[in-house]
mmCIF file of C-alpha atoms in Angstrom:
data_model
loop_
_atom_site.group_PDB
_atom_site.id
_atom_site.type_symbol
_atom_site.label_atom_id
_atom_site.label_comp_id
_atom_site.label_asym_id
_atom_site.label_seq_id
_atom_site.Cartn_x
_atom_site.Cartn_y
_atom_site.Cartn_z
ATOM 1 C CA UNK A 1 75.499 37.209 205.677
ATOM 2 C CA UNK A 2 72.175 35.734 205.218
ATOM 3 C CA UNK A 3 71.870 32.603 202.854
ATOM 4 C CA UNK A 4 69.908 32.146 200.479
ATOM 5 C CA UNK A 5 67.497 28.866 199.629
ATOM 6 C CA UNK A 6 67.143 28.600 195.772
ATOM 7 C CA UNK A 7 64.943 26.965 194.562
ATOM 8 C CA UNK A 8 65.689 23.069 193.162
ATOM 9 C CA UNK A 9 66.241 23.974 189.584
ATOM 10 C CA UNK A 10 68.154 27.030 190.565
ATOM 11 C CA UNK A 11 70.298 25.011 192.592
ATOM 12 C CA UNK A 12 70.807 22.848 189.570
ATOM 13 C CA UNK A 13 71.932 25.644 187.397
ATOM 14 C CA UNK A 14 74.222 26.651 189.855
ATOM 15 C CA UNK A 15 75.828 23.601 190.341
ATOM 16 C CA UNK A 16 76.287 23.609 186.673
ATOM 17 C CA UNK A 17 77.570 27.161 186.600
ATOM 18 C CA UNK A 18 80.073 26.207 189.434
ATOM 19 C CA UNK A 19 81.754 23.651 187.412
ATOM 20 C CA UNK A 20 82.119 25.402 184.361
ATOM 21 C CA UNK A 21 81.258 28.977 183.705
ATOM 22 C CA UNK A 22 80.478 31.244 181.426
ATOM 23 C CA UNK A 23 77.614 28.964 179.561
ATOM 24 C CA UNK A 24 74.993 29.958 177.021
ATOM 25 C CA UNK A 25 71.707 28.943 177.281
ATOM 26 C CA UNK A 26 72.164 26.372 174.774
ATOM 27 C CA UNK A 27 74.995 24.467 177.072
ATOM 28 C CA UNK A 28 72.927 24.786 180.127
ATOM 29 C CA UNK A 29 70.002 22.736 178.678
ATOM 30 C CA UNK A 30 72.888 20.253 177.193
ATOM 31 C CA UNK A 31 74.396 20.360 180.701
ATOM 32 C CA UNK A 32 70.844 19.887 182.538
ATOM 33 C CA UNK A 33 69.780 17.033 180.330
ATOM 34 C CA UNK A 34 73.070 15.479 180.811
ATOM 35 C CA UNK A 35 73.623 15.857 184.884
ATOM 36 C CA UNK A 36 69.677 15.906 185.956
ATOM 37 C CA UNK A 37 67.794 14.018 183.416
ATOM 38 C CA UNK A 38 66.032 17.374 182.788
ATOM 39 C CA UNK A 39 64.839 18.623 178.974
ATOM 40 C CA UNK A 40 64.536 21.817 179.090
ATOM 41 C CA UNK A 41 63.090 23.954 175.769
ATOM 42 C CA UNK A 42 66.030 26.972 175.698
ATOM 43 C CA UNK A 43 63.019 29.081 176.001
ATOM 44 C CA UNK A 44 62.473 27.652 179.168
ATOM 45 C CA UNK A 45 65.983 27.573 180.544
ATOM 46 C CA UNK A 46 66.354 31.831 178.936
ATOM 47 C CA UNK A 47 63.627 32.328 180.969
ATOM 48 C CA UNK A 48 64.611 30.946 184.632
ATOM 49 C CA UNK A 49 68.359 32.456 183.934
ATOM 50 C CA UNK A 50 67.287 35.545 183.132
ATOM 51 C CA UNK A 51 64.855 35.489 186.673
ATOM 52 C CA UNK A 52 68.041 34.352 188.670
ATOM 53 C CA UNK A 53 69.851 37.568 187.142
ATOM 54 C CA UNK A 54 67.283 39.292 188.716
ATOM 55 C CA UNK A 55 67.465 37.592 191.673
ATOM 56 C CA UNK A 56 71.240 38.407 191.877
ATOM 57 C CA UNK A 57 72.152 34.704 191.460
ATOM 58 C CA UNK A 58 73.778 34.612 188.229
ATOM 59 C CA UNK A 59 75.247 37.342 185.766
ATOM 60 C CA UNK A 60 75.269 37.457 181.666
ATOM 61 C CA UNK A 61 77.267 39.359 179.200
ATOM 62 C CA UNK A 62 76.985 39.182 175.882
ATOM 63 C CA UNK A 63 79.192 37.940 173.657
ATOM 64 C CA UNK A 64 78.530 38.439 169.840
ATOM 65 C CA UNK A 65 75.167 37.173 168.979
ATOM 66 C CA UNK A 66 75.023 34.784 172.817
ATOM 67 C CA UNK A 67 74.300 35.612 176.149
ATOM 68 C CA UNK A 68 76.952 33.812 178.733
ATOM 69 C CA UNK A 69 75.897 33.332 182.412
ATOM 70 C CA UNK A 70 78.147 33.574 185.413
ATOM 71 C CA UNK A 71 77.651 32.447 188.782
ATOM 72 C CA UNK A 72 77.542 35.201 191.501
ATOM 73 C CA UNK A 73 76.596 33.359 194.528
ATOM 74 C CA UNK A 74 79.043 30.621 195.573
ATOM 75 C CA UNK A 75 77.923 27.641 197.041
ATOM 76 C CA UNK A 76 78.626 28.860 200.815
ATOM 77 C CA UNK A 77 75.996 31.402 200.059
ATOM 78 C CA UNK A 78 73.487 28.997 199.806
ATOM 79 C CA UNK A 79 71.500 26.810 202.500
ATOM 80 C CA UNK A 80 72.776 23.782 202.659
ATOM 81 C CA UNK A 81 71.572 20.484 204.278
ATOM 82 C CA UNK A 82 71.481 21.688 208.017
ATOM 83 C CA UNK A 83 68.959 24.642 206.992
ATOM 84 C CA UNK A 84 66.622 21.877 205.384
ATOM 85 C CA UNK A 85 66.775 19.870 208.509
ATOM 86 C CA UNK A 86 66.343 22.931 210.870
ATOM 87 C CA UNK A 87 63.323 24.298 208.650
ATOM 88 C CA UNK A 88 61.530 20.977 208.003
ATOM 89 C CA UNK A 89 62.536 18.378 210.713
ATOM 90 C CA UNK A 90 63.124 20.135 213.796
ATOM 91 C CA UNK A 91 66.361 20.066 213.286
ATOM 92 C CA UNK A 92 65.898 16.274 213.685
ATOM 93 C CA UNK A 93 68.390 13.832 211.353
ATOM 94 C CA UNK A 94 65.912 11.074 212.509
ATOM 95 C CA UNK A 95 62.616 12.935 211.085
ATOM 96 C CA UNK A 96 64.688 13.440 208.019
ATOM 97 C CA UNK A 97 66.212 9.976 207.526
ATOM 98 C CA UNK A 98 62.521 8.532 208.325
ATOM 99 C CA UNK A 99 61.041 11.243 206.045
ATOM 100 C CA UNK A 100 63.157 9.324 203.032
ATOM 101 C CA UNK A 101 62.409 6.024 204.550
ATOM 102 C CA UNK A 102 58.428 6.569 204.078
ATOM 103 C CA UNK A 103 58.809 8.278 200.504
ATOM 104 C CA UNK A 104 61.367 5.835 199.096
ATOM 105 C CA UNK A 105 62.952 2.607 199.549
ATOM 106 C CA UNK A 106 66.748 2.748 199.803
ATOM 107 C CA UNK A 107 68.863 0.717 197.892
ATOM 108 C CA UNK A 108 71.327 -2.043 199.531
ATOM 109 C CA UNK A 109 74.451 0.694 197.602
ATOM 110 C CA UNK A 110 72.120 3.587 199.793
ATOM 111 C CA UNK A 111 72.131 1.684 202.640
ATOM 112 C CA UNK A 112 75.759 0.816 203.239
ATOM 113 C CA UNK A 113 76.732 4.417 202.551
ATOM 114 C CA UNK A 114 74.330 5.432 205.605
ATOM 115 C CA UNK A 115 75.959 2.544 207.752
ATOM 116 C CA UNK A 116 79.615 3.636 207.083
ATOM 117 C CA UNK A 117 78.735 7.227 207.258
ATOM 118 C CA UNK A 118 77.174 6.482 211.172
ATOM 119 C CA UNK A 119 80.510 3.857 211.805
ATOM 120 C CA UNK A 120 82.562 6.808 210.758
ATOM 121 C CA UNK A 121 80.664 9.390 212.854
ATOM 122 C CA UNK A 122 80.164 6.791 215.990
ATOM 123 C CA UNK A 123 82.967 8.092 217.855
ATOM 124 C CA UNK A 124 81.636 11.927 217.766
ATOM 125 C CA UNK A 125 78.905 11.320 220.128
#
């Protein structure tokens, strides 16, 4: 099955939906502003739900006078980290790791995640 790559605010709303589903619009702007920092006008977040309905990402059914949304994908459905690398870094963890390096400096907490990551990985290769 082919994967798809949402976009980031879709991916967003999926996580959201993931973790607890069925949501009005209403609890998906809470739930943005709360997880992503994100204010959305419920305009705004009717709008991009209704688009990832179409899209076959999400599903609604209405409930007296609210429209809930349901996730349809699930999160193996969707690219993932090794399809960014592939499509933007040749596949490259270096490219990637120095394409975050350039863009932003890495905290010390950042930092020591990387290191333990590689000390936990060092015996792989």
């Amino acid at each position: 099955m082919k994967k798809k790559g949402l976009a980031q605010r879709e991916l967003e709303v999926m996580k959201i939906l993931w973790e607890s589903s069925p949501l009005t619009v209403n609890q998906v702007v809470e739930l943005m502003e709360k997880e992503y920092n994100t204010r959305w006008a419920y305009t705004t977040a009717g709008t991009t739900l209704r688009r990832m309905e179409k899209k076959g990402y999400v599903r609604s059914e209405k409930k007296s006078l609210a429209f809930y949304y349901y996730p349809v994908l699930r999160s193996d459905e969707v690219e993932g980290a090794v399809s960014l690398v592939e499509k933007y870094f040749q596949g490259s963890i270096g490219k990637f790791m120095a394409a975050f390096s350039d863009e932003k400096d890495l905290t010390r907490e950042e930092f020591e995640e990387i290191k333990e990551w590689v000390k936990q990985h060092d015996d792989d290769y």
